[in-house]
Short mmCIF file of C-alpha atoms and ligand atoms in Angstrom, two decimals:
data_model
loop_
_atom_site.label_atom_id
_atom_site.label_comp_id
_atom_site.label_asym_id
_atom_site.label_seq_id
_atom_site.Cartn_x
_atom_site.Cartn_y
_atom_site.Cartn_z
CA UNK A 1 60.92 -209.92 -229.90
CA UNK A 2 60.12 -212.79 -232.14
CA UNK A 3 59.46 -216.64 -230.82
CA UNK A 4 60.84 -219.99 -232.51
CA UNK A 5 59.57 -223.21 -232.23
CA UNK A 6 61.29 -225.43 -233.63
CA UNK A 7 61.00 -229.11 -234.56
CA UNK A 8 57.47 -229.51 -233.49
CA UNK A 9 54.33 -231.99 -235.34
CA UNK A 10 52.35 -229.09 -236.14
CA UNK A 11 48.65 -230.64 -235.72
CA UNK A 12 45.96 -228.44 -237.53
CA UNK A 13 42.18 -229.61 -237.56
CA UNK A 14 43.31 -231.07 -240.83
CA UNK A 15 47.16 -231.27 -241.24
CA UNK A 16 49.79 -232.64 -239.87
CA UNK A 17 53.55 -232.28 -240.69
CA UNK A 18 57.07 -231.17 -238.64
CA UNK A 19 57.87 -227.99 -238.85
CA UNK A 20 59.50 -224.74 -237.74
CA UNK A 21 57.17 -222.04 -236.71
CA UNK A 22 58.38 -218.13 -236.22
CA UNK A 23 56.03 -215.41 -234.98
CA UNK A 24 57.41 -212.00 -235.18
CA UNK A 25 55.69 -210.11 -232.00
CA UNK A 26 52.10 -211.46 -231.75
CA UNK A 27 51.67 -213.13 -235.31
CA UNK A 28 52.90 -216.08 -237.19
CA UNK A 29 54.88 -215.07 -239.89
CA UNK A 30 56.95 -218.08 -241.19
CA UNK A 31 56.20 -221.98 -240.78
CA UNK A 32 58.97 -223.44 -243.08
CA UNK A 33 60.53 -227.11 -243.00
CA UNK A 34 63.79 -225.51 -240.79
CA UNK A 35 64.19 -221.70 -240.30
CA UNK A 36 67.80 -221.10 -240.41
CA UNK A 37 68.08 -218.95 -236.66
CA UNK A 38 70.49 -216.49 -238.41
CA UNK A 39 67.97 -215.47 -241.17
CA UNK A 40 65.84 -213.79 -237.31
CA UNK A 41 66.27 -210.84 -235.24
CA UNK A 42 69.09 -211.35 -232.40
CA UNK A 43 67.32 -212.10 -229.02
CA UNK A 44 64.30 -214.18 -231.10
CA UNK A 45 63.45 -217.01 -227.83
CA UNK A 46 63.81 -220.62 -229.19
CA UNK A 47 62.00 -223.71 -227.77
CA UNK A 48 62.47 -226.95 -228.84
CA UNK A 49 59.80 -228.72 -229.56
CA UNK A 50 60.67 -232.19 -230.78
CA UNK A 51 58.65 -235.07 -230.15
CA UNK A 52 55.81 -232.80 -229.44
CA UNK A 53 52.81 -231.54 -230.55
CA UNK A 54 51.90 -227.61 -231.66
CA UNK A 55 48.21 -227.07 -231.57
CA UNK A 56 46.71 -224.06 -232.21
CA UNK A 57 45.68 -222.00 -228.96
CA UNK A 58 42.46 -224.01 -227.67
CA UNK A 59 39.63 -221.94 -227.75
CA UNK A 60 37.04 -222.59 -224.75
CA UNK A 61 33.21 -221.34 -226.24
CA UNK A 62 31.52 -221.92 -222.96
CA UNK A 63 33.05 -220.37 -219.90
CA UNK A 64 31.94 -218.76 -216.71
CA UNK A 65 33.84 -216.35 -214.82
CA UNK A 66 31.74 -213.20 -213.20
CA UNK A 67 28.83 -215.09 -212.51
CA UNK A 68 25.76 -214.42 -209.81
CA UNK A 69 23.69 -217.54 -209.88
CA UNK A 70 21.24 -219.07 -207.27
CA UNK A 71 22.48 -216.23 -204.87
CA UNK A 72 26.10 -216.32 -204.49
CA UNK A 73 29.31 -215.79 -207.19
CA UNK A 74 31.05 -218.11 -208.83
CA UNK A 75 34.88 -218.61 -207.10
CA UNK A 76 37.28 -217.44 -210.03
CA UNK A 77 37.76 -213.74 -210.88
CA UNK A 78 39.22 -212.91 -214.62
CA UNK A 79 42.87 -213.69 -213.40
CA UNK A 80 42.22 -217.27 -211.73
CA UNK A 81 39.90 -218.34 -214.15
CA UNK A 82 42.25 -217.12 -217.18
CA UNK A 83 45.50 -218.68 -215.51
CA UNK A 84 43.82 -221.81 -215.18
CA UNK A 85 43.01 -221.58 -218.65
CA UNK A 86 45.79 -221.04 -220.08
CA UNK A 87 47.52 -223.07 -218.05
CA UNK A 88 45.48 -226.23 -219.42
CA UNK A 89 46.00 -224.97 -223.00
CA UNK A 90 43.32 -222.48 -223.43
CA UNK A 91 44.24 -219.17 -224.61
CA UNK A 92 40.75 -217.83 -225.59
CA UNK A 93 37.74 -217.87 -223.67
CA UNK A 94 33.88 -217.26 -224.55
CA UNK A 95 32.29 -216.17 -221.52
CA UNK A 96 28.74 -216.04 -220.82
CA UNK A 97 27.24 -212.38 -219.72
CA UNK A 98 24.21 -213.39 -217.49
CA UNK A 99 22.38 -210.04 -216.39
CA UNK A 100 19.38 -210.69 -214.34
CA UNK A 101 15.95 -210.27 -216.04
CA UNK A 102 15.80 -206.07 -214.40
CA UNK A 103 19.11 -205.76 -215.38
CA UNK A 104 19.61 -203.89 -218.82
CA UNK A 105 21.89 -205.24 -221.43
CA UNK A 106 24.45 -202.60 -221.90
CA UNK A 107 24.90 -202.17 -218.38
CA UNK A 108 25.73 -206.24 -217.97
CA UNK A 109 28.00 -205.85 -220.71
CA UNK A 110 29.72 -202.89 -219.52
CA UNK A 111 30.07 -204.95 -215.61
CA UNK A 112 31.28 -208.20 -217.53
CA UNK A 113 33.98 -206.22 -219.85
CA UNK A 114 35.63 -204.00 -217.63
CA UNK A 115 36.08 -206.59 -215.11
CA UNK A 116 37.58 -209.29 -217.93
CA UNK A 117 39.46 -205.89 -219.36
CA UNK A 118 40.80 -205.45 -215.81
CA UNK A 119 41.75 -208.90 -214.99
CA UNK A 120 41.71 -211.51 -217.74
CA UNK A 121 45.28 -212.80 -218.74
CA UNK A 122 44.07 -214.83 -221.82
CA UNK A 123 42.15 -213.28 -224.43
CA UNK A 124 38.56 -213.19 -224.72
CA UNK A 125 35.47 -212.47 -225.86
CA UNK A 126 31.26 -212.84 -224.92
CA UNK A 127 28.34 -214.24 -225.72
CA UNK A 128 25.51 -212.48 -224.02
CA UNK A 129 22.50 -213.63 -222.67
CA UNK A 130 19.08 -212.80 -223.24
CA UNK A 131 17.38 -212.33 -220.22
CA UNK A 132 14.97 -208.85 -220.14
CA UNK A 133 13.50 -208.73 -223.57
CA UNK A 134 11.81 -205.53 -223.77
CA UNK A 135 12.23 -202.37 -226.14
CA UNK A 136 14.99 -201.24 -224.03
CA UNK A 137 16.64 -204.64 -224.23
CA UNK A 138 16.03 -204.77 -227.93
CA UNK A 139 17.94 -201.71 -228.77
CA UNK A 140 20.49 -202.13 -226.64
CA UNK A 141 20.95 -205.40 -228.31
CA UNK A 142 21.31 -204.04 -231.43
CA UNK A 143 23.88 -201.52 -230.10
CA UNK A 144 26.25 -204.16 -228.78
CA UNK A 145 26.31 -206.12 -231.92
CA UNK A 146 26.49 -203.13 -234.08
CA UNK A 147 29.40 -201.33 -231.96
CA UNK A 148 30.68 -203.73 -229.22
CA UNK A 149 31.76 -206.51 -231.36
CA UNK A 150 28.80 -209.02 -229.45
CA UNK A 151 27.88 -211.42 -232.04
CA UNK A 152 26.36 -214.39 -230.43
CA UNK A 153 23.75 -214.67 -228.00
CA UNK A 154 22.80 -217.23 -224.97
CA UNK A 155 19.16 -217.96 -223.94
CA UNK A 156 18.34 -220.46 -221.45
CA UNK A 157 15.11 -222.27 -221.93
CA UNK A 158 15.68 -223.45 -218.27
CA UNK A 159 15.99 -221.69 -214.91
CA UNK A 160 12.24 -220.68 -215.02
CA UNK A 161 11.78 -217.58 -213.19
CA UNK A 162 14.93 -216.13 -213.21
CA UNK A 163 16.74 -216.88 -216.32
CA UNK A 164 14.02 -218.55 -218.83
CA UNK A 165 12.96 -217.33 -222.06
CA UNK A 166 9.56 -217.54 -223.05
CA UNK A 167 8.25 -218.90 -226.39
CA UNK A 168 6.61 -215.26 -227.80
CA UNK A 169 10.46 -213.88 -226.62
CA UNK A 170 12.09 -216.68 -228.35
CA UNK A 171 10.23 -216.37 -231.90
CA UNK A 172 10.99 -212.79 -231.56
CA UNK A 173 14.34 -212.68 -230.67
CA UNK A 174 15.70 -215.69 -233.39
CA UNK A 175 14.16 -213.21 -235.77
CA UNK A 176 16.23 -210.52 -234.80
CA UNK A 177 18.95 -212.60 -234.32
CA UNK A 178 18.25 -213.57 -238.15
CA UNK A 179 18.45 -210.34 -239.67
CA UNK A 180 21.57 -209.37 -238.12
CA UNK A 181 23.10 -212.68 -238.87
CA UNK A 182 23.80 -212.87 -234.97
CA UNK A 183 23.81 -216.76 -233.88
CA UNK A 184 21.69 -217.77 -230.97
CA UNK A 185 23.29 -220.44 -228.42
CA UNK A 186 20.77 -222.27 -226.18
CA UNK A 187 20.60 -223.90 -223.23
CA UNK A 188 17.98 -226.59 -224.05
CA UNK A 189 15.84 -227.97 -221.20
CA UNK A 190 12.36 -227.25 -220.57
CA UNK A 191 11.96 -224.95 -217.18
CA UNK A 192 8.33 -225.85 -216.50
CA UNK A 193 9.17 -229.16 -216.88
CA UNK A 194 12.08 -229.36 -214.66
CA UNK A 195 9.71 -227.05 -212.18
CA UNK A 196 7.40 -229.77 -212.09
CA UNK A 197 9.80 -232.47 -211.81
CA UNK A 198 11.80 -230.81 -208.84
CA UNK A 199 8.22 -229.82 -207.13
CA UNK A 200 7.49 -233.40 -207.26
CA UNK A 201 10.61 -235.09 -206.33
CA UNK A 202 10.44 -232.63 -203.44
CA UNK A 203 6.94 -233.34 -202.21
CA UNK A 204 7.56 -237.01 -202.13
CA UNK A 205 10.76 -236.11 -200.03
CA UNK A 206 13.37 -237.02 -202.90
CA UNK A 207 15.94 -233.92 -201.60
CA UNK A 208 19.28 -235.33 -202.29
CA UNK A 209 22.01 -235.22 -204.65
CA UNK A 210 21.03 -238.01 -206.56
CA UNK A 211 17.32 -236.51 -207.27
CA UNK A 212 19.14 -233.87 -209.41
CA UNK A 213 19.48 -235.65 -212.60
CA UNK A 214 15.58 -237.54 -212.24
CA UNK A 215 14.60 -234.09 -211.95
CA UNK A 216 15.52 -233.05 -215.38
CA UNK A 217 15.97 -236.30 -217.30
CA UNK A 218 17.14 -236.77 -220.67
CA UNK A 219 13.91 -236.47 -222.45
CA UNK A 220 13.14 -233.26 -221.22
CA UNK A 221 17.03 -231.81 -222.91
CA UNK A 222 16.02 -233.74 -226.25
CA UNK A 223 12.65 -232.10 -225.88
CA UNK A 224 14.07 -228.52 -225.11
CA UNK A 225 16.75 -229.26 -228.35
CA UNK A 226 13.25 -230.11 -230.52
CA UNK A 227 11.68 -227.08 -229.30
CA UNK A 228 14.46 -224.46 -229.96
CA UNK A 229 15.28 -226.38 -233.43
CA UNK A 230 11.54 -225.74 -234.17
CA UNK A 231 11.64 -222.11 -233.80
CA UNK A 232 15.23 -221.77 -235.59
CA UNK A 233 13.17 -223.45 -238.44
CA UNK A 234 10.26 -220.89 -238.32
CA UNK A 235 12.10 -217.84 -238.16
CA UNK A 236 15.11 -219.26 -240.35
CA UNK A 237 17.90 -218.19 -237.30
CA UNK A 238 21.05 -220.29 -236.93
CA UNK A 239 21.14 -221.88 -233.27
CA UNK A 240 24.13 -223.93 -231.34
CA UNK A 241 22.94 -225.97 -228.33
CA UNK A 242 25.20 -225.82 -225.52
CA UNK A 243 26.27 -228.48 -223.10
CA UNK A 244 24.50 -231.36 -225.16
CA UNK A 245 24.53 -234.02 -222.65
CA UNK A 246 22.42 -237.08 -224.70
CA UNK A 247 22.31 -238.85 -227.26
CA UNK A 248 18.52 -238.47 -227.80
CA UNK A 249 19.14 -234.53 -227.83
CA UNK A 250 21.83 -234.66 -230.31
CA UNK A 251 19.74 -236.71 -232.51
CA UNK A 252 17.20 -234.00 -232.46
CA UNK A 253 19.19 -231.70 -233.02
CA UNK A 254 20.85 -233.58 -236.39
CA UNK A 255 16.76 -234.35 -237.53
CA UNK A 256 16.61 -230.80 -237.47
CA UNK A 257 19.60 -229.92 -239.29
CA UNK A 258 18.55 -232.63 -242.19
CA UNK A 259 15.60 -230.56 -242.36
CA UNK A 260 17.61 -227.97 -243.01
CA UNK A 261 18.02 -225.80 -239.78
CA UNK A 262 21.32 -224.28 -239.00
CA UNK A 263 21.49 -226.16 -236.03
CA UNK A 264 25.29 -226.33 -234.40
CA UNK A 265 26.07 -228.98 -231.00
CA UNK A 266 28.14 -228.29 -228.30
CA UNK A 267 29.11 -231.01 -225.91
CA UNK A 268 30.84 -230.45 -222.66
CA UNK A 269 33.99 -232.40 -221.20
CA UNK A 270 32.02 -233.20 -217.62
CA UNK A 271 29.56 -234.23 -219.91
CA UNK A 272 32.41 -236.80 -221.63
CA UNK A 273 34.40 -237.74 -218.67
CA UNK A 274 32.28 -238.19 -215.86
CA UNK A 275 28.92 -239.56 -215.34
CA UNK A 276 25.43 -239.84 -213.05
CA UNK A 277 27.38 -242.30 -210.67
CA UNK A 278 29.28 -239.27 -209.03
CA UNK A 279 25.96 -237.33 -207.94
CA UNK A 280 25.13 -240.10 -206.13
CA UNK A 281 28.27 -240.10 -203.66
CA UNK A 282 27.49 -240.48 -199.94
CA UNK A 283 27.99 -237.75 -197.22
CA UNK A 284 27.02 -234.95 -199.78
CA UNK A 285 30.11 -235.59 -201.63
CA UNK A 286 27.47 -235.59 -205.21
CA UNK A 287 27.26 -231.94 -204.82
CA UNK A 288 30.60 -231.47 -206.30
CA UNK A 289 29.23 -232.75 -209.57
CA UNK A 290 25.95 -230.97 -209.63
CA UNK A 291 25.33 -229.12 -212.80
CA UNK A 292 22.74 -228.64 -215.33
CA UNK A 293 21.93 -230.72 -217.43
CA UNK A 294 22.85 -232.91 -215.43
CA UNK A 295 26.01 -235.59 -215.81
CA UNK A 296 24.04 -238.54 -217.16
CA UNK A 297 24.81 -242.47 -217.09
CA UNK A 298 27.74 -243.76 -218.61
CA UNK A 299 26.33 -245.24 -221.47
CA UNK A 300 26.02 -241.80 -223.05
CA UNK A 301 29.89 -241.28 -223.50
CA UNK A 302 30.40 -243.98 -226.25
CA UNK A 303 27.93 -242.31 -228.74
CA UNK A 304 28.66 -238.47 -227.51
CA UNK A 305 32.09 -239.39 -228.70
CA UNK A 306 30.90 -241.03 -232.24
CA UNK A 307 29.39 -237.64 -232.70
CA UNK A 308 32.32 -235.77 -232.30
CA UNK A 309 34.18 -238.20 -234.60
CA UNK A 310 31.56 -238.21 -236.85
CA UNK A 311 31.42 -233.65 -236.58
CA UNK A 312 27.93 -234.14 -235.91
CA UNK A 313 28.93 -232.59 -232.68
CA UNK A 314 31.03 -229.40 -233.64
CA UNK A 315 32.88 -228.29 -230.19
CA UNK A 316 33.94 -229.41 -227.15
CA UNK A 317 33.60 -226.83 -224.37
CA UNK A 318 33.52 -227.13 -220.00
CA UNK A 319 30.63 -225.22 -219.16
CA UNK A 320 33.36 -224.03 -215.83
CA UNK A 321 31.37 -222.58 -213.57
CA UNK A 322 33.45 -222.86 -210.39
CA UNK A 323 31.52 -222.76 -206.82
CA UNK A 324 33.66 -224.09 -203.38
CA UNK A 325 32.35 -227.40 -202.13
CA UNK A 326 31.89 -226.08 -198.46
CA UNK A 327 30.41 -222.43 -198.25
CA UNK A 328 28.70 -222.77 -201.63
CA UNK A 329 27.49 -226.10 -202.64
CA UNK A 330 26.22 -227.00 -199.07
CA UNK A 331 23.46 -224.34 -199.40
CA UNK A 332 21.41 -227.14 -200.99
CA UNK A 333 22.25 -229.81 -198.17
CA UNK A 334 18.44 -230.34 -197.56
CA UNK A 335 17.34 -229.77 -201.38
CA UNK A 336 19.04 -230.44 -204.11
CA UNK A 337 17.93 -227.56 -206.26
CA UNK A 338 19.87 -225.07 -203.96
CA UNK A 339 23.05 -226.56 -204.82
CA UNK A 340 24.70 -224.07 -207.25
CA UNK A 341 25.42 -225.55 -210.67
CA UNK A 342 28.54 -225.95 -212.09
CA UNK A 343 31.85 -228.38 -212.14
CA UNK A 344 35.30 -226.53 -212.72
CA UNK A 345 36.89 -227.51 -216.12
CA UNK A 346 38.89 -224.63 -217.78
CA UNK A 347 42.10 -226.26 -217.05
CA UNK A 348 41.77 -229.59 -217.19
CA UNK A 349 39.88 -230.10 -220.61
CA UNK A 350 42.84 -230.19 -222.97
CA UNK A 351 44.27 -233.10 -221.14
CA UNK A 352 40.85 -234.96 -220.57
CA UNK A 353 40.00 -234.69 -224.63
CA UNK A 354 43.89 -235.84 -225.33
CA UNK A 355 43.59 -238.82 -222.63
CA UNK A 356 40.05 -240.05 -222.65
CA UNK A 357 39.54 -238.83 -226.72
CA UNK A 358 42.57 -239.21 -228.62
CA UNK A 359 44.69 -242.22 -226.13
CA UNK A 360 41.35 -244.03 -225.69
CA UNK A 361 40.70 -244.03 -229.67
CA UNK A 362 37.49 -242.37 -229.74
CA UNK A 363 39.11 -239.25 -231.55
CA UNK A 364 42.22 -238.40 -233.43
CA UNK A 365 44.33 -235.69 -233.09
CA UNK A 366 42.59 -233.84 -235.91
CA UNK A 367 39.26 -233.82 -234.07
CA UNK A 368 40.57 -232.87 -231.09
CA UNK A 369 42.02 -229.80 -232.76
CA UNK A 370 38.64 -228.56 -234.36
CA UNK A 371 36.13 -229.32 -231.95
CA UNK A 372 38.24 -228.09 -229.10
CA UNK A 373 39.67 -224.53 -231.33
CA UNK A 374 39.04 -224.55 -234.57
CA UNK A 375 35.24 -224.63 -234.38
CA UNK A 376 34.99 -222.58 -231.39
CA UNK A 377 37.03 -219.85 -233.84
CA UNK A 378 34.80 -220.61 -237.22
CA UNK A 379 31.30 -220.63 -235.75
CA UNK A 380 31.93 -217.84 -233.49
CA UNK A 381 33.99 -215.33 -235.92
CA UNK A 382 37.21 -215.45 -234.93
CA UNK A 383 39.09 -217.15 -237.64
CA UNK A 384 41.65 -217.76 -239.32
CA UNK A 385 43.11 -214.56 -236.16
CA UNK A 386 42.28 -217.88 -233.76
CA UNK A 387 41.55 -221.55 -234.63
CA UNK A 388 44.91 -222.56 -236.59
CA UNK A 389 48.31 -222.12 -236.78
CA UNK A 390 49.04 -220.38 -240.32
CA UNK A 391 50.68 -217.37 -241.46
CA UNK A 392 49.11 -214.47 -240.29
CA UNK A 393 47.06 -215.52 -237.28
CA UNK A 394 48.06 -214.97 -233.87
CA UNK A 395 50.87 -216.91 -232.63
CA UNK A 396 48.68 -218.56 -229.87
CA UNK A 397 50.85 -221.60 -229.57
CA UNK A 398 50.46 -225.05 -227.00
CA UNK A 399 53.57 -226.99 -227.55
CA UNK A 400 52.00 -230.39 -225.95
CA UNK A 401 53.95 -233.01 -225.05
CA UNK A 402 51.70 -236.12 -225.83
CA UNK A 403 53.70 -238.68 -223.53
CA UNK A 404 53.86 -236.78 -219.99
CA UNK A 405 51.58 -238.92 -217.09
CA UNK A 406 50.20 -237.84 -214.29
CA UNK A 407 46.71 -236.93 -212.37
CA UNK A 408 44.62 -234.30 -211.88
CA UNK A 409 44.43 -232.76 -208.32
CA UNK A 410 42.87 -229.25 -206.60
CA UNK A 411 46.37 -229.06 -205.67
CA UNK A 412 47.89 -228.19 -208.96
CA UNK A 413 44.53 -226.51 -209.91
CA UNK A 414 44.30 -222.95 -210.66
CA UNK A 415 40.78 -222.15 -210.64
CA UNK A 416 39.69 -221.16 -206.93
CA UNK A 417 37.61 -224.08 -205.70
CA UNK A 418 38.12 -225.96 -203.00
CA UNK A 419 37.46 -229.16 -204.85
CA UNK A 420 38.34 -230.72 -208.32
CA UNK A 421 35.87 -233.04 -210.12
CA UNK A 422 38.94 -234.85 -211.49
CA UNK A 423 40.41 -235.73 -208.35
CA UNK A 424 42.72 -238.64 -208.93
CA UNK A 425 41.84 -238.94 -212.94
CA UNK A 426 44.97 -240.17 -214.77
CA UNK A 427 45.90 -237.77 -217.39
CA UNK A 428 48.47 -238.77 -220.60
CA UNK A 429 49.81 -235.06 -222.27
CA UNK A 430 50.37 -231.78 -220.66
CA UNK A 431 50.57 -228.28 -222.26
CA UNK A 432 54.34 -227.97 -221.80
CA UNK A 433 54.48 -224.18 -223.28
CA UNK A 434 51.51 -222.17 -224.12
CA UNK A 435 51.96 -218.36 -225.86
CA UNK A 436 49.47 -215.85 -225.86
CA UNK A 437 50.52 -213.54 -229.24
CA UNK A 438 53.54 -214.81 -228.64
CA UNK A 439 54.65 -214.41 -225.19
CA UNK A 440 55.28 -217.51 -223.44
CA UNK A 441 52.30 -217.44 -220.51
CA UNK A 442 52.82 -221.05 -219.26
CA UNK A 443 55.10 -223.70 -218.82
CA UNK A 444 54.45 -227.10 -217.72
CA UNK A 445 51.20 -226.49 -215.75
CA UNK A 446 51.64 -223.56 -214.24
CA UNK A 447 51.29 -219.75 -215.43
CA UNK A 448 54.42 -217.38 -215.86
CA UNK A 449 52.62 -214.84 -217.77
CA UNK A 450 52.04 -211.22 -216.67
CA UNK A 451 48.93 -210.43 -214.17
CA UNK A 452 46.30 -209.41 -217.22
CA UNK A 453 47.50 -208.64 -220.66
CA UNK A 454 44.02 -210.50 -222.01
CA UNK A 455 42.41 -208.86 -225.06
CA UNK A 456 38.69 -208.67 -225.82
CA UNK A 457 37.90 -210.01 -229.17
CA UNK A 458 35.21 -208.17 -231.13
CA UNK A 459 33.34 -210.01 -233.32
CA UNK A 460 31.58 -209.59 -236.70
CA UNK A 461 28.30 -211.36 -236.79
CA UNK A 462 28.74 -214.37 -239.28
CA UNK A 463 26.03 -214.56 -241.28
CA UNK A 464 26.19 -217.77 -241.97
ZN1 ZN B 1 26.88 -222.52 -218.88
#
């Protein structure tokens, strides 16, 4: 079966021209100024896409799905999560695998894939997380990038206890990551600081919502940024900080690269679109928008987004990590560090970069397009297959129509919270048709695709 779009503004990360665009079964084979319909098989399914855009299939590199985290699960499985992603645009994922520190590697990656392999209906692919570091964990490290196609891996400086790195781990694990050209993302804050902080604020009877962001304030991110930049420049490793949430953090991190560290930033949308304010709602509501680190005060977004412009910062992720407002998030009631972390995002980013990015004039379209897919693809070995639309690569397709208004809502939501953290947010553009290798998987917000039908994604470490 082969797919036609025709008439579309094909936006690239750097071009932009009208075009028709033909993938024959899961690959783009011709992009020509009109394809004459006669010169392709009968039966070939033809949208029209005038006065719209065609992005390449976004690529989310920061995702949660299967997650056990401050003892519960996250509320998506494979096929919610994925259907809201793809939904919003998204036809790639990079989830996090986050074993426990007993749990071995292989085994976390075997639990992660079969249940994405089972269930996910976009396609996908992991970055896995560094928790045990021992012998074991070292050669079974080296197994999964060698034969399992893992090459990137996650280590949270924060979470002390039960996720944290220490520094004698760190040095030795950006080494290895170094010789097998493996990049190293990071979650950057300091966990005995934020111990200390929370301990405090605690003590002095500081246990709501609002506490959660004094608890691990900016300076201890652009701090945690420093530190990890430090050892990347001792050991040589290239590094990508996740969820970047300040300006003072980004800075370090671009002092570092001018030193010459192979330093890479990742911003989040909650990070873009919402801010400190919302944490601070009455009646508990500031649980909803609990996640780490933390949403910060407005005056952040202006220069996160000059960064973007600028590439300083490289992608634009959501850090979804999807927990139900009542049932989940009210564990922490009486102490904020019990509420579980996280703000859903898979589905809503696409529109929140277009409206608050490229219709606010922070971004153009070209911007959007790399930080939001064709970075994700480059820095994490998956293009040209994802990241553009070009002969050869997979026709993952979002025909966008840049005009269409509404707001966001849990009820058109597909992830499984009970809540949305963009409740009532205008949004200007909506994925009108998304395709997966080309077969059409969404129309106009919702999914239409098959239940699964995601691929994993191995990956070649990129030596960069
Ligand atoms: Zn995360």
């Amino acid at each position: 079966m082969g797919l036609l779009i025709r008439n579309g503004r094909v936006i690239t990360a750097t071009d932009d021209y009208v075009a028709d665009v033909y993938a024959e079964g899961e690959t783009i084979s011709r992009i020509e100024k009109a394809i004459d319909p006669k010169t392709l098989p009968p039966g070939t399914e033809t949208i029209d896409a005038k006065g719209k855009y065609v992005f390449p299939g976004f690529i989310d590199p920061h995702v949660h799905i299967y997650l056990p985290f401050m003892g519960t699960y996250a509320k998506d499985d494979h096929g919610s999560g994925t259907k809201a992603a793809l939904a919003g645009g998204t036809t790639t994922i990079i989830e996090m695998i986050c074993p426990g520190p007993n749990d071995e590697p292989a085994d976390a990656f075997e639990t992660w894939k079969s249940k994405a392999d089972a269930g996910a209906c976009s396609d996908f692919t992991f970055h896995m997380a560094v928790v045990r570091f021992d012998d074991l964990a070292k050669a079974q490290l080296r197994e999964l990038v060698g034969s399992h196609g893992v090459a990137s891996f996650k280590v949270f400086m924060a979470y002390k206890g039960a996720l944290d790195i220490n520094d004698e781990h760190l040095f030795d694990l950006l080494t290895m990551a170094k010789e097998m050209g493996v990049i190293t993302t990071a979650h950057c804050e300091n966990a005995e600081a934020v111990d200390a902080m929370q301990k405090r604020l605690l003590a002095e009877g500081r246990t709501s919502t609002e506490w959660h962001e004094r608890s691990r304030p900016r300076a201890v991110e652009a701090e945690g940024v420093h530190h990890l930049c430090t050892f990347a420049e001792l050991t040589g490793a290239h590094i990508y900080t996740v969820h970047t949430s300040n300006i003072a953090a980004v800075r370090n991190a671009i002092n570092a690269r001018l030193r010459g560290v192979d330093v890479w930033v990742e911003a989040v949308i909650p990070h873009l679109t919402l801010d400190a304010s919302y944490a601070e709602l009455p009646d508990f509501e500031g649980a909803k928008y609990l996640m780490s680190p933390p949403l910060r005060d407005k005056v952040e977004h202006e220069p996160l987004w000059a960064a973007l412009r600028g590439r300083e910062i490289s992608t634009i992720g959501t850090d979804h990590a999807p927990f139900d407002f009542k049932g989940q998030k009210d564990m922490g009631r009486d102490n904020f560090t019990l509420v579980p972390n996280g703000i859903p995002s898979v589905q809503e980013r696409i529109d929140l970069v277009h409206t608050y990015g490229v219709c606010a004039g922070r971004i153009n379209l070209h911007t959007m397009v790399d930080a939001c897919s064709t970075q994700p693809a480059r820095i994490f070995g998956m293009y040209p297959k994802k990241g553009t639309v070009a002969v050869g690569s997979d026709a993952d397709l979002v025909v966008y129509d840049p005009n269409d208004e509404g707001t966001f809502s849990v009820k058109t939501a597909l992830s499984q919270t009970d809540y949305s953290g963009y409740e009532g947010f205008t949004r200007k553009g909506k994925s009108s048709v998304v395709t997966l290798r080309g077969t059409v998987v969404a129309r106009d917000g919702k999914y239409v695709g098959p239940d699964g039908g995601g691929r994993y994604i191995p990956r070649e470490p990129t030596h960069f």
